[in-house]
Short mmCIF file of C-alpha atoms in Angstrom, two decimals:
data_model
loop_
_atom_site.label_atom_id
_atom_site.label_comp_id
_atom_site.label_asym_id
_atom_site.label_seq_id
_atom_site.Cartn_x
_atom_site.Cartn_y
_atom_site.Cartn_z
CA MET A 1 8.78 -26.50 -20.05
CA GLY A 2 10.98 -23.46 -20.81
CA LYS A 3 8.30 -22.23 -23.15
CA VAL A 4 5.54 -22.45 -20.53
CA LYS A 5 7.68 -20.52 -18.04
CA HIS A 6 8.35 -17.85 -20.63
CA ARG A 7 4.64 -17.37 -21.30
CA ARG A 8 4.03 -17.06 -17.59
CA LEU A 9 6.39 -14.11 -17.21
CA ASP A 10 5.02 -12.58 -20.40
CA GLN A 11 1.59 -12.41 -18.81
CA LEU A 12 3.06 -10.71 -15.74
CA ALA A 13 4.88 -8.24 -18.00
CA ASP A 14 1.63 -7.54 -19.89
CA LEU A 15 -0.10 -6.85 -16.58
CA CYS A 16 2.68 -4.43 -15.68
CA ARG A 17 2.18 -2.58 -18.97
CA GLN A 18 -1.56 -2.34 -18.38
CA VAL A 19 -0.91 -0.79 -14.96
CA GLY A 20 1.55 1.66 -16.54
CA ASP A 21 -1.11 2.58 -19.12
CA ALA A 22 -3.64 3.20 -16.33
CA MET A 23 -1.15 5.53 -14.64
CA GLN A 24 -0.56 7.36 -17.92
CA ARG A 25 -4.28 7.95 -18.41
CA ALA A 26 -4.72 8.98 -14.77
CA SER A 27 -1.93 11.52 -15.13
CA VAL A 28 -3.50 13.01 -18.26
CA ALA A 29 -6.86 13.13 -16.44
CA LEU A 30 -5.22 14.97 -13.55
CA LEU A 31 -3.18 17.47 -15.58
CA ASP A 32 -5.87 18.28 -18.15
CA ALA A 33 -8.94 17.89 -15.88
CA ASP A 34 -10.02 15.35 -18.50
CA ARG A 35 -13.08 13.60 -17.13
CA ALA A 36 -13.46 11.07 -19.96
CA MET A 37 -9.88 9.94 -19.38
CA ALA A 38 -10.56 9.61 -15.64
CA GLU A 39 -13.63 7.47 -16.36
CA LYS A 40 -11.52 5.27 -18.63
CA VAL A 41 -9.18 4.48 -15.73
CA ILE A 42 -12.05 3.93 -13.30
CA THR A 43 -14.09 1.63 -15.53
CA GLY A 44 -10.89 -0.08 -16.76
CA ASP A 45 -10.13 -1.28 -13.22
CA ALA A 46 -12.48 -4.26 -13.62
CA ALA A 47 -10.47 -5.46 -16.64
CA LEU A 48 -7.27 -5.07 -14.63
CA ALA A 49 -8.76 -7.19 -11.83
CA ARG A 50 -9.62 -9.92 -14.36
CA ALA A 51 -6.10 -9.80 -15.82
CA ARG A 52 -4.65 -10.16 -12.31
CA ALA A 53 -6.90 -13.12 -11.51
CA SER A 54 -5.94 -14.82 -14.77
CA CYS A 55 -2.24 -14.17 -14.14
CA GLU A 56 -2.53 -15.64 -10.65
CA GLU A 57 -4.54 -18.62 -11.88
CA GLN A 58 -1.75 -19.40 -14.32
CA LEU A 59 0.80 -19.34 -11.48
CA LEU A 60 -0.97 -22.22 -9.80
CA ALA A 61 0.33 -24.44 -12.58
CA ALA A 62 3.95 -23.59 -11.77
CA THR A 63 6.23 -26.14 -10.17
CA ASP A 64 8.98 -23.94 -8.68
CA LEU A 65 7.52 -22.52 -5.49
CA ARG A 66 10.11 -19.70 -5.31
CA VAL A 67 8.90 -18.51 -8.69
CA VAL A 68 5.29 -18.77 -7.54
CA LEU A 69 5.99 -16.71 -4.40
CA THR A 70 7.83 -14.00 -6.31
CA ALA A 71 5.12 -13.80 -8.94
CA VAL A 72 2.32 -13.65 -6.35
CA HIS A 73 4.14 -10.78 -4.65
CA ALA A 74 4.47 -9.14 -8.06
CA VAL A 75 0.74 -9.43 -8.79
CA ASP A 76 0.00 -8.04 -5.34
CA THR A 77 2.29 -5.08 -5.96
CA LEU A 78 0.71 -4.46 -9.36
CA GLU A 79 -2.71 -4.40 -7.68
CA ARG A 80 -1.52 -1.64 -5.36
CA MET A 81 0.02 0.27 -8.26
CA GLY A 82 -3.30 0.04 -10.10
CA ASP A 83 -5.07 1.32 -6.99
CA LEU A 84 -2.81 4.37 -6.95
CA ALA A 85 -3.65 5.17 -10.57
CA LEU A 86 -7.30 4.76 -9.62
CA HIS A 87 -6.97 7.22 -6.72
CA ILE A 88 -5.46 9.82 -9.04
CA ALA A 89 -8.22 9.32 -11.62
CA ARG A 90 -10.89 9.61 -8.90
CA ALA A 91 -9.39 12.85 -7.62
CA ALA A 92 -9.52 14.26 -11.16
CA ARG A 93 -13.16 13.20 -11.54
CA ARG A 94 -14.17 14.53 -8.10
CA ARG A 95 -12.96 18.07 -8.86
CA HIS A 96 -14.05 18.14 -12.51
CA PRO A 97 -14.56 20.58 -14.27
CA ALA A 98 -12.13 22.36 -11.91
CA HIS A 99 -8.45 21.41 -11.90
CA VAL A 100 -7.25 19.61 -8.77
CA LEU A 101 -3.87 21.33 -8.92
CA PRO A 102 -2.96 25.01 -9.28
CA ASP A 103 -0.84 25.97 -12.29
CA GLU A 104 2.36 26.30 -10.27
CA LEU A 105 2.27 22.55 -9.48
CA ARG A 106 1.72 21.51 -13.08
CA VAL A 107 5.39 21.02 -13.93
CA PRO A 108 6.40 18.86 -10.94
CA PHE A 109 3.27 16.72 -11.37
CA ALA A 110 3.88 16.32 -15.10
CA ASP A 111 7.42 15.20 -14.22
CA MET A 112 6.16 12.76 -11.58
CA GLY A 113 3.62 11.33 -14.02
CA GLN A 114 6.28 10.88 -16.70
CA LEU A 115 8.64 9.26 -14.23
CA ALA A 116 5.95 6.90 -12.93
CA ILE A 117 5.15 5.73 -16.47
CA THR A 118 8.85 5.28 -17.27
CA LEU A 119 9.35 3.25 -14.08
CA ALA A 120 6.40 0.99 -14.90
CA ASN A 121 7.73 0.49 -18.44
CA THR A 122 11.20 -0.28 -17.10
CA ALA A 123 9.80 -2.80 -14.61
CA GLU A 124 8.00 -4.42 -17.55
CA GLN A 125 11.30 -4.67 -19.44
CA VAL A 126 13.07 -6.14 -16.41
CA ILE A 127 10.38 -8.83 -16.19
CA ARG A 128 10.79 -9.60 -19.91
CA THR A 129 14.59 -9.52 -20.08
CA GLY A 130 15.98 -9.78 -16.51
CA ASP A 131 18.51 -7.09 -17.57
CA PRO A 132 20.50 -6.12 -14.44
CA GLU A 133 21.55 -2.75 -15.89
CA LEU A 134 17.96 -1.58 -15.84
CA ALA A 135 17.96 -1.94 -12.03
CA ALA A 136 20.52 0.86 -11.64
CA PHE A 137 18.35 3.12 -13.79
CA LEU A 138 15.36 2.36 -11.57
CA ASP A 139 17.18 3.45 -8.41
CA ALA A 140 18.22 6.78 -9.94
CA SER A 141 14.66 7.47 -11.13
CA ASP A 142 13.27 6.60 -7.71
CA ASP A 143 15.61 9.19 -6.14
CA THR A 144 14.37 11.81 -8.61
CA MET A 145 10.79 10.94 -7.66
CA ASP A 146 11.59 11.39 -3.96
CA ASP A 147 13.09 14.81 -4.71
CA LEU A 148 9.97 15.87 -6.63
CA HIS A 149 7.73 14.64 -3.81
CA ARG A 150 9.73 16.64 -1.26
CA ALA A 151 9.62 19.73 -3.48
CA VAL A 152 5.81 19.54 -3.72
CA PHE A 153 5.55 19.21 0.05
CA ALA A 154 7.87 22.22 0.52
CA THR A 155 5.77 24.25 -1.94
CA VAL A 156 2.39 23.58 -0.31
CA THR A 157 3.68 24.19 3.24
CA ARG A 158 5.38 27.49 2.30
CA ALA A 159 4.22 30.37 4.51
CA ASP A 160 2.88 32.27 1.47
CA TRP A 161 1.08 29.32 -0.19
CA PRO A 162 -2.01 31.06 -1.60
CA HIS A 163 -4.28 28.12 -2.55
CA GLY A 164 -5.63 27.03 0.83
CA VAL A 165 -5.44 23.94 2.98
CA ALA A 166 -7.71 21.67 0.92
CA THR A 167 -5.60 22.12 -2.22
CA ALA A 168 -2.41 21.59 -0.21
CA VAL A 169 -3.79 18.36 1.20
CA ASP A 170 -4.95 17.16 -2.23
CA ALA A 171 -1.54 17.92 -3.74
CA THR A 172 0.32 16.12 -0.95
CA VAL A 173 -1.84 13.02 -1.15
CA LEU A 174 -1.52 12.92 -4.95
CA SER A 175 2.22 13.46 -4.80
CA GLN A 176 2.44 10.62 -2.30
CA ASN A 177 0.52 8.41 -4.72
CA TYR A 178 3.19 8.97 -7.37
CA GLU A 179 5.99 8.43 -4.89
CA ARG A 180 4.51 5.13 -3.69
CA PHE A 181 3.86 4.02 -7.28
CA ALA A 182 7.58 4.55 -7.96
CA ASP A 183 8.60 2.63 -4.83
CA TYR A 184 6.40 -0.28 -5.85
CA ALA A 185 7.73 -0.30 -9.42
CA VAL A 186 11.31 -0.44 -8.14
CA ALA A 187 10.52 -3.19 -5.59
CA LEU A 188 8.66 -5.14 -8.28
CA ALA A 189 11.56 -4.95 -10.72
CA ARG A 190 14.10 -5.88 -8.06
CA ARG A 191 12.14 -8.89 -6.83
CA THR A 192 11.30 -10.23 -10.28
CA SER A 193 14.67 -9.61 -12.00
CA VAL A 194 16.16 -12.67 -10.27
CA ILE A 195 13.47 -15.07 -11.43
CA ALA A 196 13.34 -13.39 -14.84
CA ARG A 197 17.01 -14.18 -15.36
CA SER A 198 16.73 -17.77 -14.17
CA GLU A 199 13.59 -18.33 -16.26
CA LEU A 200 15.25 -17.07 -19.42
CA ALA A 201 18.32 -19.20 -18.70
CA ALA A 202 16.14 -22.31 -18.16
CA MET B 1 -0.58 -33.38 8.58
CA GLY B 2 -3.45 -31.48 10.22
CA LYS B 3 -1.13 -30.54 13.04
CA VAL B 4 1.50 -29.08 10.74
CA LYS B 5 -1.14 -27.03 8.96
CA HIS B 6 -2.41 -25.72 12.27
CA ARG B 7 1.07 -24.56 13.30
CA ARG B 8 1.45 -22.77 10.00
CA LEU B 9 -1.62 -20.62 10.56
CA ASP B 10 -0.56 -20.05 14.17
CA GLN B 11 2.63 -18.42 12.97
CA LEU B 12 0.64 -16.17 10.63
CA ALA B 13 -1.68 -15.26 13.52
CA ASP B 14 1.35 -14.47 15.71
CA LEU B 15 2.70 -12.20 12.99
CA CYS B 16 -0.66 -10.44 12.85
CA ARG B 17 -0.54 -9.85 16.61
CA GLN B 18 2.99 -8.43 16.37
CA VAL B 19 1.81 -5.98 13.71
CA GLY B 20 -1.14 -5.01 15.92
CA ASP B 21 1.29 -4.43 18.80
CA ALA B 22 3.45 -2.20 16.59
CA MET B 23 0.37 -0.14 15.70
CA GLN B 24 -0.57 0.14 19.38
CA ARG B 25 2.90 1.47 20.28
CA ALA B 26 2.90 3.82 17.28
CA SER B 27 -0.45 5.25 18.38
CA VAL B 28 0.81 5.84 21.91
CA ALA B 29 3.93 7.49 20.47
CA LEU B 30 1.74 9.75 18.33
CA LEU B 31 -0.79 10.73 21.00
CA ASP B 32 1.71 11.21 23.86
CA ALA B 33 4.66 12.49 21.80
CA ASP B 34 6.49 9.53 23.37
CA ARG B 35 9.84 9.27 21.65
CA ALA B 36 10.99 6.07 23.40
CA MET B 37 7.82 4.34 22.22
CA ALA B 38 8.39 5.59 18.66
CA GLU B 39 11.95 4.22 18.75
CA LYS B 40 10.61 0.87 19.93
CA VAL B 41 8.44 0.61 16.80
CA ILE B 42 11.23 1.76 14.51
CA THR B 43 13.91 -0.60 15.89
CA GLY B 44 11.32 -3.40 16.21
CA ASP B 45 10.77 -3.37 12.45
CA ALA B 46 13.84 -5.57 11.89
CA ALA B 47 12.34 -8.28 14.15
CA LEU B 48 9.07 -8.02 12.22
CA ALA B 49 10.95 -8.50 8.94
CA ARG B 50 12.60 -11.65 10.35
CA ALA B 51 9.25 -12.98 11.55
CA ARG B 52 7.79 -12.40 8.07
CA ALA B 53 10.71 -14.18 6.39
CA SER B 54 10.36 -17.14 8.76
CA CYS B 55 6.61 -17.29 8.16
CA GLU B 56 7.12 -17.23 4.40
CA GLU B 57 9.90 -19.83 4.58
CA GLN B 58 7.52 -22.15 6.43
CA LEU B 59 4.92 -21.71 3.67
CA LEU B 60 7.29 -23.19 1.13
CA ALA B 61 6.76 -26.55 2.85
CA ALA B 62 3.00 -26.44 2.20
CA THR B 63 1.42 -28.72 -0.35
CA ASP B 64 -1.87 -26.94 -1.08
CA LEU B 65 -1.00 -24.14 -3.46
CA ARG B 66 -4.26 -22.25 -2.75
CA VAL B 67 -3.22 -22.07 0.90
CA VAL B 68 0.26 -20.93 -0.07
CA LEU B 69 -1.09 -18.15 -2.28
CA THR B 70 -3.49 -16.91 0.38
CA ALA B 71 -0.81 -16.97 3.05
CA VAL B 72 1.71 -15.15 0.85
CA HIS B 73 -0.86 -12.44 0.21
CA ALA B 74 -1.45 -12.30 3.96
CA VAL B 75 2.25 -11.87 4.74
CA ASP B 76 2.45 -9.18 2.07
CA THR B 77 -0.52 -7.36 3.59
CA LEU B 78 0.99 -7.62 7.07
CA GLU B 79 4.19 -6.07 5.72
CA ARG B 80 2.22 -3.07 4.51
CA MET B 81 0.35 -2.82 7.80
CA GLY B 82 3.70 -2.83 9.63
CA ASP B 83 4.94 -0.09 7.29
CA LEU B 84 1.96 2.07 8.21
CA ALA B 85 2.70 1.68 11.94
CA LEU B 86 6.29 2.61 11.11
CA HIS B 87 5.20 5.78 9.28
CA ILE B 88 3.16 6.87 12.30
CA ALA B 89 6.07 6.20 14.68
CA ARG B 90 8.44 8.13 12.40
CA ALA B 91 6.08 11.12 12.28
CA ALA B 92 5.99 11.13 16.11
CA ARG B 93 9.79 10.99 16.28
CA ARG B 94 10.26 13.68 13.64
CA ARG B 95 8.20 16.27 15.52
CA HIS B 96 9.39 15.30 19.03
CA PRO B 97 9.30 16.95 21.57
CA ALA B 98 6.40 18.78 19.89
CA HIS B 99 3.11 16.95 19.30
CA VAL B 100 2.29 16.19 15.67
CA LEU B 101 -1.40 16.79 16.24
CA PRO B 102 -3.23 19.72 17.83
CA ASP B 103 -5.41 18.91 20.87
CA GLU B 104 -8.65 19.12 18.92
CA LEU B 105 -7.62 16.08 16.84
CA ARG B 106 -6.65 13.97 19.86
CA VAL B 107 -10.05 12.27 20.23
CA PRO B 108 -10.58 11.15 16.62
CA PHE B 109 -6.98 9.91 16.43
CA ALA B 110 -7.30 8.02 19.73
CA ASP B 111 -10.46 6.43 18.30
CA MET B 112 -8.71 5.54 15.03
CA GLY B 113 -5.79 4.03 16.95
CA GLN B 114 -8.11 1.95 19.10
CA LEU B 115 -10.07 0.79 16.08
CA ALA B 116 -6.91 -0.15 14.19
CA ILE B 117 -5.68 -2.28 17.09
CA THR B 118 -9.10 -3.94 17.46
CA LEU B 119 -9.17 -4.71 13.73
CA ALA B 120 -5.70 -6.27 13.85
CA ASN B 121 -6.70 -8.36 16.88
CA THR B 122 -9.90 -9.45 15.16
CA ALA B 123 -7.98 -10.44 12.02
CA GLU B 124 -5.70 -12.49 14.28
CA GLN B 125 -8.74 -14.27 15.76
CA VAL B 126 -10.18 -14.93 12.30
CA ILE B 127 -6.89 -16.55 11.27
CA ARG B 128 -6.92 -18.70 14.43
CA THR B 129 -10.60 -19.69 14.39
CA GLY B 130 -12.04 -19.00 10.92
CA ASP B 131 -15.12 -17.63 12.72
CA PRO B 132 -17.43 -16.15 10.02
CA GLU B 133 -19.27 -13.94 12.53
CA LEU B 134 -16.12 -11.92 13.11
CA ALA B 135 -16.18 -10.87 9.46
CA ALA B 136 -19.40 -8.88 9.94
CA PHE B 137 -17.83 -7.07 12.88
CA LEU B 138 -14.84 -6.16 10.73
CA ASP B 139 -16.99 -4.51 8.06
CA ALA B 140 -18.81 -2.37 10.64
CA SER B 141 -15.52 -1.25 12.20
CA ASP B 142 -14.10 -0.42 8.79
CA ASP B 143 -17.09 1.85 8.12
CA THR B 144 -16.50 3.62 11.44
CA MET B 145 -12.86 4.13 10.46
CA ASP B 146 -13.89 5.66 7.12
CA ASP B 147 -16.21 8.06 8.98
CA LEU B 148 -13.40 9.13 11.32
CA HIS B 149 -11.04 9.64 8.38
CA ARG B 150 -13.60 11.84 6.60
CA ALA B 151 -14.21 13.81 9.81
CA VAL B 152 -10.48 14.55 10.18
CA PHE B 153 -10.31 15.71 6.57
CA ALA B 154 -13.37 17.95 7.11
CA THR B 155 -11.76 19.42 10.23
CA VAL B 156 -8.41 20.30 8.68
CA THR B 157 -9.96 21.80 5.53
CA ARG B 158 -12.44 23.97 7.48
CA ALA B 159 -12.19 27.65 6.56
CA ASP B 160 -11.26 28.59 10.15
CA TRP B 161 -8.66 25.84 10.72
CA PRO B 162 -6.08 27.66 12.85
CA HIS B 163 -3.07 25.30 12.79
CA GLY B 164 -1.63 25.92 9.34
CA VAL B 165 -1.09 23.88 6.21
CA ALA B 166 1.79 21.69 7.42
CA THR B 167 -0.22 20.40 10.39
CA ALA B 168 -3.25 19.82 8.15
CA VAL B 169 -1.13 17.81 5.73
CA ASP B 170 0.46 15.79 8.56
CA ALA B 171 -2.96 15.03 10.05
CA THR B 172 -4.39 13.95 6.68
CA VAL B 173 -1.49 11.67 5.89
CA LEU B 174 -1.62 10.10 9.37
CA SER B 175 -5.37 9.66 9.20
CA GLN B 176 -4.92 7.99 5.84
CA ASN B 177 -2.41 5.61 7.41
CA TYR B 178 -5.02 4.46 9.91
CA GLU B 179 -7.67 4.15 7.24
CA ARG B 180 -5.42 2.03 5.03
CA PHE B 181 -4.37 -0.11 8.00
CA ALA B 182 -8.05 -0.86 8.63
CA ASP B 183 -8.67 -1.69 4.95
CA TYR B 184 -5.73 -4.08 4.96
CA ALA B 185 -6.87 -5.76 8.21
CA VAL B 186 -10.33 -6.36 6.75
CA ALA B 187 -8.94 -7.68 3.44
CA LEU B 188 -6.53 -9.93 5.35
CA ALA B 189 -9.27 -11.40 7.53
CA ARG B 190 -11.58 -11.91 4.56
CA ARG B 191 -8.96 -13.65 2.45
CA THR B 192 -7.65 -15.89 5.22
CA SER B 193 -10.98 -16.86 6.84
CA VAL B 194 -11.69 -19.33 4.05
CA ILE B 195 -8.41 -21.22 4.40
CA ALA B 196 -8.58 -20.92 8.22
CA ARG B 197 -11.90 -22.76 8.19
CA SER B 198 -10.73 -25.47 5.79
CA GLU B 199 -7.46 -25.93 7.72
CA LEU B 200 -9.28 -26.39 11.02
CA ALA B 201 -11.72 -28.80 9.39
CA ALA B 202 -8.83 -30.84 7.93
#
């Protein structure tokens, strides 16, 4: 029984890593105006949907309804995180061969991308290990993400912003995508850490 | 047994109506720069959270796991819809006593607000009745919402947009909130209509 439970969380953790990988590719597509990388994320979404369905199917075999509820929420959250990576990839493809972002926003967006990937990887580790110390790390990273998001907004609404309204809007929406991705990763880790611990103890 | 099942979907439908009400108030707050109405949405969020918890608690007593999964997804979606209403109310409060939106955006935003409320009400009816004809109506309304969202984006990124970058960004983010609310309402109705029909037939 303990072994079956363990496999179940492993599949959820694998799904989390796949979503983190999608975000990594989307961030490269955005920063490098890399169309092939954007396409990889966009076409890869079907595989992600299959992985989610399989993960959810497996949950139906569970006996502890609290675990089922938490895991269904987790799959739902991972779907939304995948959607955010998809939005970023689509923005990169839409503007290709142009860059979506002006050079002055490259650094904060590279930081947000790195942070998003780290948060997804940390959530994956929380699901695998239930380690409570990782939760504190997540909160600190989420604060950093919020600061970066606010800084981008301040930059694009500056009186002397030279890149026009459309670019400002694109940058804000993209920045918001990263910020929401981080929020979801933190919520996911927090919700699943409790069942992860009890599953490993079982 | 059939009676218990019926009550369970009633509670989900009630929750859907409460979320629709929150969106209605948020839209009034936004269009009329009505701070009291914005506060009502913001303070009302705690009651919504309790209603969600109670709805989810009730689900734990269900025996059909497919129904449980669908209903948990529905509660999750309603949480996100409530969050979107909350974002709109917060934007109205933040800019008060000024209006967030310039006059020229009043009509499309009034339309989006009306459509969002109609979609939430329709989703509520789908949960109560499982009526498949309502689903077709939802798709048409969702298309109209997408058109309105695109029109707002086109307006704020026009070369002669006179209201500055910050207002353009605010308008885009708000418009996106309505568009996502509509997407969620449609997904909610689609996912729950199947179990609504089978529950009523039981």
